[in-house]
């Protein structure tokens, strides 16, 4: 009986033993294959655009050597430069409005509401389809007899950008120490001075991160701008769309590379600043 028990115990131990290290390593490598295939699917077209922006040939399918010739050509293109100027005006205006409104909205939701319904409504424009939001804003402007132009695009972009700023600032506010505001009021400061001197400095990383994200999203937004701008004042994505319908040119590749660089810098900056919205240490 003792020998039988020992045999069963040994068999159970053998069955429960972990797989050898090489087998586990092969299994992990097998799991990584779909991951890397997904990265290739997502980023290979972007890499091709960047590489072809340095192609000396106008033919996008023939590599004729490394060259920077298309970047000066880009800045000599009047239509693109006007579209870029319009886009910068729209992105700056929308970011300013969204940052102010989003910060105040987050402060009000955090301090004066309970439950998640109002919070969900405040963040809803960030998840609504762009097509639905664009048509709704166009209808709204038409009902108010608002003439379309850069001002209408700024207001339209501010709508969805405010939702992103609100979400980021709310995440920051959730980790603030409420005793600091209470101490400020106990020492005689009113709500406005407490907000400006105590709360706002603590919210600064989240506010800046939200502003950078809003600027980046507005910079390359197409659908909402297409519905809410005038034909005589197109933003840069609309100018690019009107050009690529007849084929992608090297100038468009150069412009896409520059926009990609700006977006990467802004997103990384926002991500690093958003880390500061974590729990206080």
Short mmCIF file of C-alpha atoms in Angstrom, two decimals:
data_model
loop_
_atom_site.label_atom_id
_atom_site.label_comp_id
_atom_site.label_asym_id
_atom_site.label_seq_id
_atom_site.Cartn_x
_atom_site.Cartn_y
_atom_site.Cartn_z
CA UNK A 1 0.00 0.00 0.00
CA UNK A 2 2.83 2.36 0.83
CA UNK A 3 4.50 1.64 -2.48
CA UNK A 4 1.22 2.30 -4.36
CA UNK A 5 0.73 5.59 -2.54
CA UNK A 6 4.27 6.64 -3.36
CA UNK A 7 3.74 5.75 -7.00
CA UNK A 8 0.49 7.80 -7.23
CA UNK A 9 2.16 10.76 -5.49
CA UNK A 10 5.10 10.65 -7.87
CA UNK A 11 2.81 10.50 -10.89
CA UNK A 12 0.75 13.44 -9.63
CA UNK A 13 3.88 15.46 -9.01
CA UNK A 14 5.17 14.64 -12.48
CA UNK A 15 1.87 15.69 -14.11
CA UNK A 16 1.81 18.99 -12.20
CA UNK A 17 5.41 19.86 -12.96
CA UNK A 18 5.83 22.99 -15.07
CA UNK A 19 6.75 22.69 -18.73
CA UNK A 20 10.45 22.82 -19.53
CA UNK A 21 11.89 26.29 -20.10
CA UNK A 22 12.40 25.82 -23.89
CA UNK A 23 8.74 24.81 -24.30
CA UNK A 24 7.54 27.86 -22.37
CA UNK A 25 9.84 30.05 -24.43
CA UNK A 26 8.44 28.66 -27.70
CA UNK A 27 4.89 29.20 -26.43
CA UNK A 28 5.64 32.85 -25.62
CA UNK A 29 7.18 33.36 -29.04
CA UNK A 30 4.09 31.88 -30.66
CA UNK A 31 1.89 34.36 -28.77
CA UNK A 32 4.06 37.28 -29.94
CA UNK A 33 3.62 36.45 -33.64
CA UNK A 34 0.05 37.93 -33.92
CA UNK A 35 1.23 40.96 -31.95
CA UNK A 36 4.04 41.74 -34.37
CA UNK A 37 1.80 41.03 -37.37
CA UNK A 38 -0.67 43.57 -35.96
CA UNK A 39 2.09 46.16 -35.57
CA UNK A 40 3.23 45.55 -39.16
CA UNK A 41 -0.34 45.93 -40.43
CA UNK A 42 -0.81 49.20 -38.53
CA UNK A 43 2.52 50.90 -39.10
CA UNK A 44 3.88 49.62 -42.42
CA UNK A 45 1.80 52.09 -44.50
CA UNK A 46 3.03 54.96 -42.30
CA UNK A 47 6.65 53.84 -42.70
CA UNK A 48 6.21 53.69 -46.49
CA UNK A 49 4.83 57.25 -46.55
CA UNK A 50 7.77 58.53 -44.50
CA UNK A 51 10.36 56.72 -46.61
CA UNK A 52 8.84 57.84 -49.93
CA UNK A 53 8.84 61.46 -48.76
CA UNK A 54 12.65 61.27 -49.17
CA UNK A 55 12.46 59.74 -52.65
CA UNK A 56 14.09 61.84 -55.37
CA UNK A 57 11.62 60.56 -57.97
CA UNK A 58 8.11 61.91 -58.52
CA UNK A 59 7.04 58.35 -59.27
CA UNK A 60 5.99 56.96 -55.90
CA UNK A 61 6.67 53.38 -56.95
CA UNK A 62 10.27 53.88 -58.12
CA UNK A 63 13.08 54.66 -55.67
CA UNK A 64 15.48 57.07 -57.34
CA UNK A 65 17.71 57.94 -54.39
CA UNK A 66 17.55 59.92 -51.17
CA UNK A 67 16.53 63.58 -51.46
CA UNK A 68 14.96 66.40 -49.43
CA UNK A 69 13.67 68.20 -52.52
CA UNK A 70 9.97 67.73 -51.71
CA UNK A 71 10.11 69.58 -48.40
CA UNK A 72 11.03 72.95 -49.98
CA UNK A 73 8.48 72.20 -52.72
CA UNK A 74 5.87 71.70 -50.02
CA UNK A 75 6.44 75.16 -48.54
CA UNK A 76 6.17 76.71 -52.00
CA UNK A 77 2.69 75.24 -52.49
CA UNK A 78 0.26 78.11 -51.86
CA UNK A 79 -2.84 75.93 -51.39
CA UNK A 80 -1.18 73.74 -48.79
CA UNK A 81 0.30 76.67 -46.90
CA UNK A 82 -3.10 78.38 -46.77
CA UNK A 83 -4.69 75.14 -45.58
CA UNK A 84 -1.96 74.80 -42.94
CA UNK A 85 -2.56 78.36 -41.74
CA UNK A 86 -6.31 77.70 -41.50
CA UNK A 87 -5.68 74.47 -39.60
CA UNK A 88 -3.37 76.15 -37.10
CA UNK A 89 -5.94 78.89 -36.49
CA UNK A 90 -8.68 76.29 -35.96
CA UNK A 91 -6.56 74.03 -33.74
CA UNK A 92 -5.36 76.93 -31.59
CA UNK A 93 -8.83 78.42 -31.15
CA UNK A 94 -10.48 75.07 -30.46
CA UNK A 95 -7.75 74.12 -27.97
CA UNK A 96 -8.13 77.39 -26.08
CA UNK A 97 -11.91 77.05 -25.80
CA UNK A 98 -11.78 73.35 -24.98
CA UNK A 99 -9.11 73.80 -22.31
CA UNK A 100 -11.04 76.50 -20.46
CA UNK A 101 -14.45 74.81 -20.75
CA UNK A 102 -13.10 71.32 -20.09
CA UNK A 103 -11.27 72.40 -16.94
CA UNK A 104 -14.28 74.26 -15.54
CA UNK A 105 -16.61 71.41 -16.49
CA UNK A 106 -14.39 68.85 -14.78
CA UNK A 107 -14.19 71.03 -11.65
CA UNK A 108 -17.97 71.41 -11.52
CA UNK A 109 -18.63 67.70 -12.11
CA UNK A 110 -16.13 66.65 -9.45
CA UNK A 111 -17.36 69.04 -6.76
CA UNK A 112 -21.08 69.51 -7.40
CA UNK A 113 -22.45 66.30 -8.92
CA UNK A 114 -22.99 62.73 -7.78
CA UNK A 115 -23.28 59.64 -9.92
CA UNK A 116 -21.96 58.97 -13.40
CA UNK A 117 -24.77 60.21 -15.64
CA UNK A 118 -23.61 63.83 -15.96
CA UNK A 119 -20.03 62.66 -16.30
CA UNK A 120 -21.06 60.35 -19.14
CA UNK A 121 -22.90 63.15 -20.94
CA UNK A 122 -19.84 65.42 -20.61
CA UNK A 123 -17.53 62.84 -22.19
CA UNK A 124 -20.03 61.55 -24.79
CA UNK A 125 -18.82 63.77 -27.71
CA UNK A 126 -15.46 62.01 -27.50
CA UNK A 127 -17.02 58.65 -28.41
CA UNK A 128 -19.75 59.77 -30.80
CA UNK A 129 -19.12 58.96 -34.50
CA UNK A 130 -17.56 61.92 -36.31
CA UNK A 131 -20.16 61.64 -39.06
CA UNK A 132 -23.03 61.97 -36.60
CA UNK A 133 -21.37 64.88 -34.81
CA UNK A 134 -20.58 66.65 -38.08
CA UNK A 135 -24.12 66.37 -39.43
CA UNK A 136 -25.59 67.43 -36.08
CA UNK A 137 -23.37 70.51 -35.87
CA UNK A 138 -24.14 71.46 -39.48
CA UNK A 139 -27.86 71.21 -38.74
CA UNK A 140 -27.41 73.27 -35.58
CA UNK A 141 -25.53 76.01 -37.43
CA UNK A 142 -28.17 76.02 -40.16
CA UNK A 143 -31.00 76.42 -37.64
CA UNK A 144 -29.19 79.40 -36.11
CA UNK A 145 -28.38 80.82 -39.57
CA UNK A 146 -24.66 80.81 -38.74
CA UNK A 147 -22.46 81.44 -41.76
CA UNK A 148 -19.89 78.67 -42.16
CA UNK A 149 -16.20 79.49 -41.95
CA UNK A 150 -13.21 79.03 -39.72
CA UNK A 151 -15.24 80.24 -36.73
CA UNK A 152 -17.76 77.42 -37.19
CA UNK A 153 -14.96 74.84 -37.46
CA UNK A 154 -13.38 76.19 -34.27
CA UNK A 155 -16.66 75.81 -32.39
CA UNK A 156 -17.24 72.35 -33.86
CA UNK A 157 -13.77 71.12 -32.92
CA UNK A 158 -14.12 72.63 -29.46
CA UNK A 159 -17.17 70.41 -28.87
CA UNK A 160 -15.34 67.09 -29.07
CA UNK A 161 -12.04 68.49 -27.76
CA UNK A 162 -13.76 69.69 -24.59
CA UNK A 163 -14.80 66.11 -23.86
CA UNK A 164 -11.18 64.91 -23.99
CA UNK A 165 -9.94 67.74 -21.77
CA UNK A 166 -12.75 67.04 -19.30
CA UNK A 167 -11.85 63.35 -19.09
CA UNK A 168 -8.16 64.02 -18.47
CA UNK A 169 -8.73 66.77 -15.90
CA UNK A 170 -11.30 64.60 -14.09
CA UNK A 171 -8.70 61.84 -13.84
CA UNK A 172 -6.30 64.32 -12.27
CA UNK A 173 -8.91 65.68 -9.85
CA UNK A 174 -9.74 62.21 -8.60
CA UNK A 175 -6.25 62.00 -7.09
CA UNK A 176 -6.04 65.43 -5.48
CA UNK A 177 -6.02 65.81 -1.71
CA UNK A 178 -9.34 67.52 -0.77
CA UNK A 179 -7.91 68.59 2.58
CA UNK A 180 -5.83 71.25 0.83
CA UNK A 181 -8.94 73.02 -0.47
CA UNK A 182 -10.63 72.64 2.92
CA UNK A 183 -7.61 74.15 4.67
CA UNK A 184 -7.58 77.04 2.21
CA UNK A 185 -11.22 77.84 2.93
CA UNK A 186 -10.66 77.51 6.67
CA UNK A 187 -7.90 80.11 6.39
CA UNK A 188 -10.29 82.59 4.81
CA UNK A 189 -9.83 82.12 1.05
CA UNK A 190 -13.00 82.16 -1.04
CA UNK A 191 -13.85 79.54 -3.69
CA UNK A 192 -12.34 81.59 -6.54
CA UNK A 193 -9.00 82.23 -4.80
CA UNK A 194 -8.86 78.61 -3.64
CA UNK A 195 -9.37 77.42 -7.20
CA UNK A 196 -6.73 79.78 -8.64
CA UNK A 197 -4.06 79.32 -5.96
CA UNK A 198 -4.58 75.75 -4.72
CA UNK A 199 -6.51 73.66 -7.22
CA UNK A 200 -5.32 75.07 -10.54
CA UNK A 201 -1.57 74.55 -9.91
CA UNK A 202 -2.24 70.93 -8.99
CA UNK A 203 -4.33 70.46 -12.13
CA UNK A 204 -1.70 72.03 -14.40
CA UNK A 205 -0.18 68.73 -15.70
CA UNK A 206 -3.62 67.35 -16.58
CA UNK A 207 -4.69 70.63 -18.19
CA UNK A 208 -1.58 70.80 -20.35
CA UNK A 209 -1.94 67.15 -21.33
CA UNK A 210 -5.58 67.73 -22.31
CA UNK A 211 -4.64 70.83 -24.31
CA UNK A 212 -1.92 68.97 -26.23
CA UNK A 213 -4.30 66.12 -27.01
CA UNK A 214 -7.03 68.55 -28.12
CA UNK A 215 -4.58 70.39 -30.41
CA UNK A 216 -3.38 67.13 -31.97
CA UNK A 217 -6.89 65.83 -32.59
CA UNK A 218 -8.00 69.12 -34.12
CA UNK A 219 -4.91 69.31 -36.30
CA UNK A 220 -5.78 66.30 -38.45
CA UNK A 221 -9.57 66.09 -38.01
CA UNK A 222 -11.35 65.81 -41.37
CA UNK A 223 -14.98 64.71 -41.15
CA UNK A 224 -16.35 67.40 -38.81
CA UNK A 225 -14.35 70.12 -40.60
CA UNK A 226 -15.70 68.92 -43.95
CA UNK A 227 -19.27 69.49 -42.78
CA UNK A 228 -18.76 72.77 -40.94
CA UNK A 229 -16.32 74.82 -43.04
CA UNK A 230 -16.83 77.07 -46.05
CA UNK A 231 -15.46 75.93 -49.46
CA UNK A 232 -13.27 79.03 -49.59
CA UNK A 233 -11.57 78.30 -46.23
CA UNK A 234 -10.58 74.62 -46.25
CA UNK A 235 -8.44 73.17 -43.51
CA UNK A 236 -5.32 71.21 -44.36
CA UNK A 237 -6.92 67.73 -44.25
CA UNK A 238 -9.55 68.91 -46.73
CA UNK A 239 -6.85 70.34 -49.03
CA UNK A 240 -4.99 67.03 -48.88
CA UNK A 241 -8.18 65.12 -49.63
CA UNK A 242 -8.88 67.25 -52.69
CA UNK A 243 -5.33 66.56 -53.93
CA UNK A 244 -5.10 62.81 -53.29
CA UNK A 245 -8.28 62.12 -55.24
CA UNK A 246 -6.08 62.50 -58.33
CA UNK A 247 -3.14 60.60 -56.85
CA UNK A 248 -0.70 60.97 -53.98
CA UNK A 249 2.17 63.36 -54.72
CA UNK A 250 5.58 63.49 -53.03
CA UNK A 251 4.63 66.83 -51.46
CA UNK A 252 1.72 65.13 -49.69
CA UNK A 253 4.11 62.47 -48.35
CA UNK A 254 6.41 65.20 -47.02
CA UNK A 255 3.49 66.98 -45.39
CA UNK A 256 2.23 63.74 -43.85
CA UNK A 257 5.70 63.10 -42.42
CA UNK A 258 5.82 66.54 -40.79
CA UNK A 259 2.31 66.14 -39.36
CA UNK A 260 3.27 62.71 -38.05
CA UNK A 261 6.28 64.21 -36.30
CA UNK A 262 4.18 66.95 -34.70
CA UNK A 263 1.54 64.43 -33.61
CA UNK A 264 4.11 62.07 -32.09
CA UNK A 265 5.75 64.87 -30.11
CA UNK A 266 2.39 66.15 -28.85
CA UNK A 267 1.05 62.71 -27.93
CA UNK A 268 4.25 61.68 -26.11
CA UNK A 269 4.24 64.98 -24.22
CA UNK A 270 0.59 64.50 -23.26
CA UNK A 271 1.26 60.91 -22.20
CA UNK A 272 4.18 61.91 -19.99
CA UNK A 273 2.19 64.71 -18.41
CA UNK A 274 -0.79 62.39 -17.90
CA UNK A 275 1.44 60.13 -15.78
CA UNK A 276 1.36 62.90 -13.23
CA UNK A 277 -2.39 62.30 -12.85
CA UNK A 278 -1.63 59.06 -11.03
CA UNK A 279 -1.95 58.66 -7.28
CA UNK A 280 0.00 61.10 -5.21
CA UNK A 281 3.14 59.66 -3.56
#
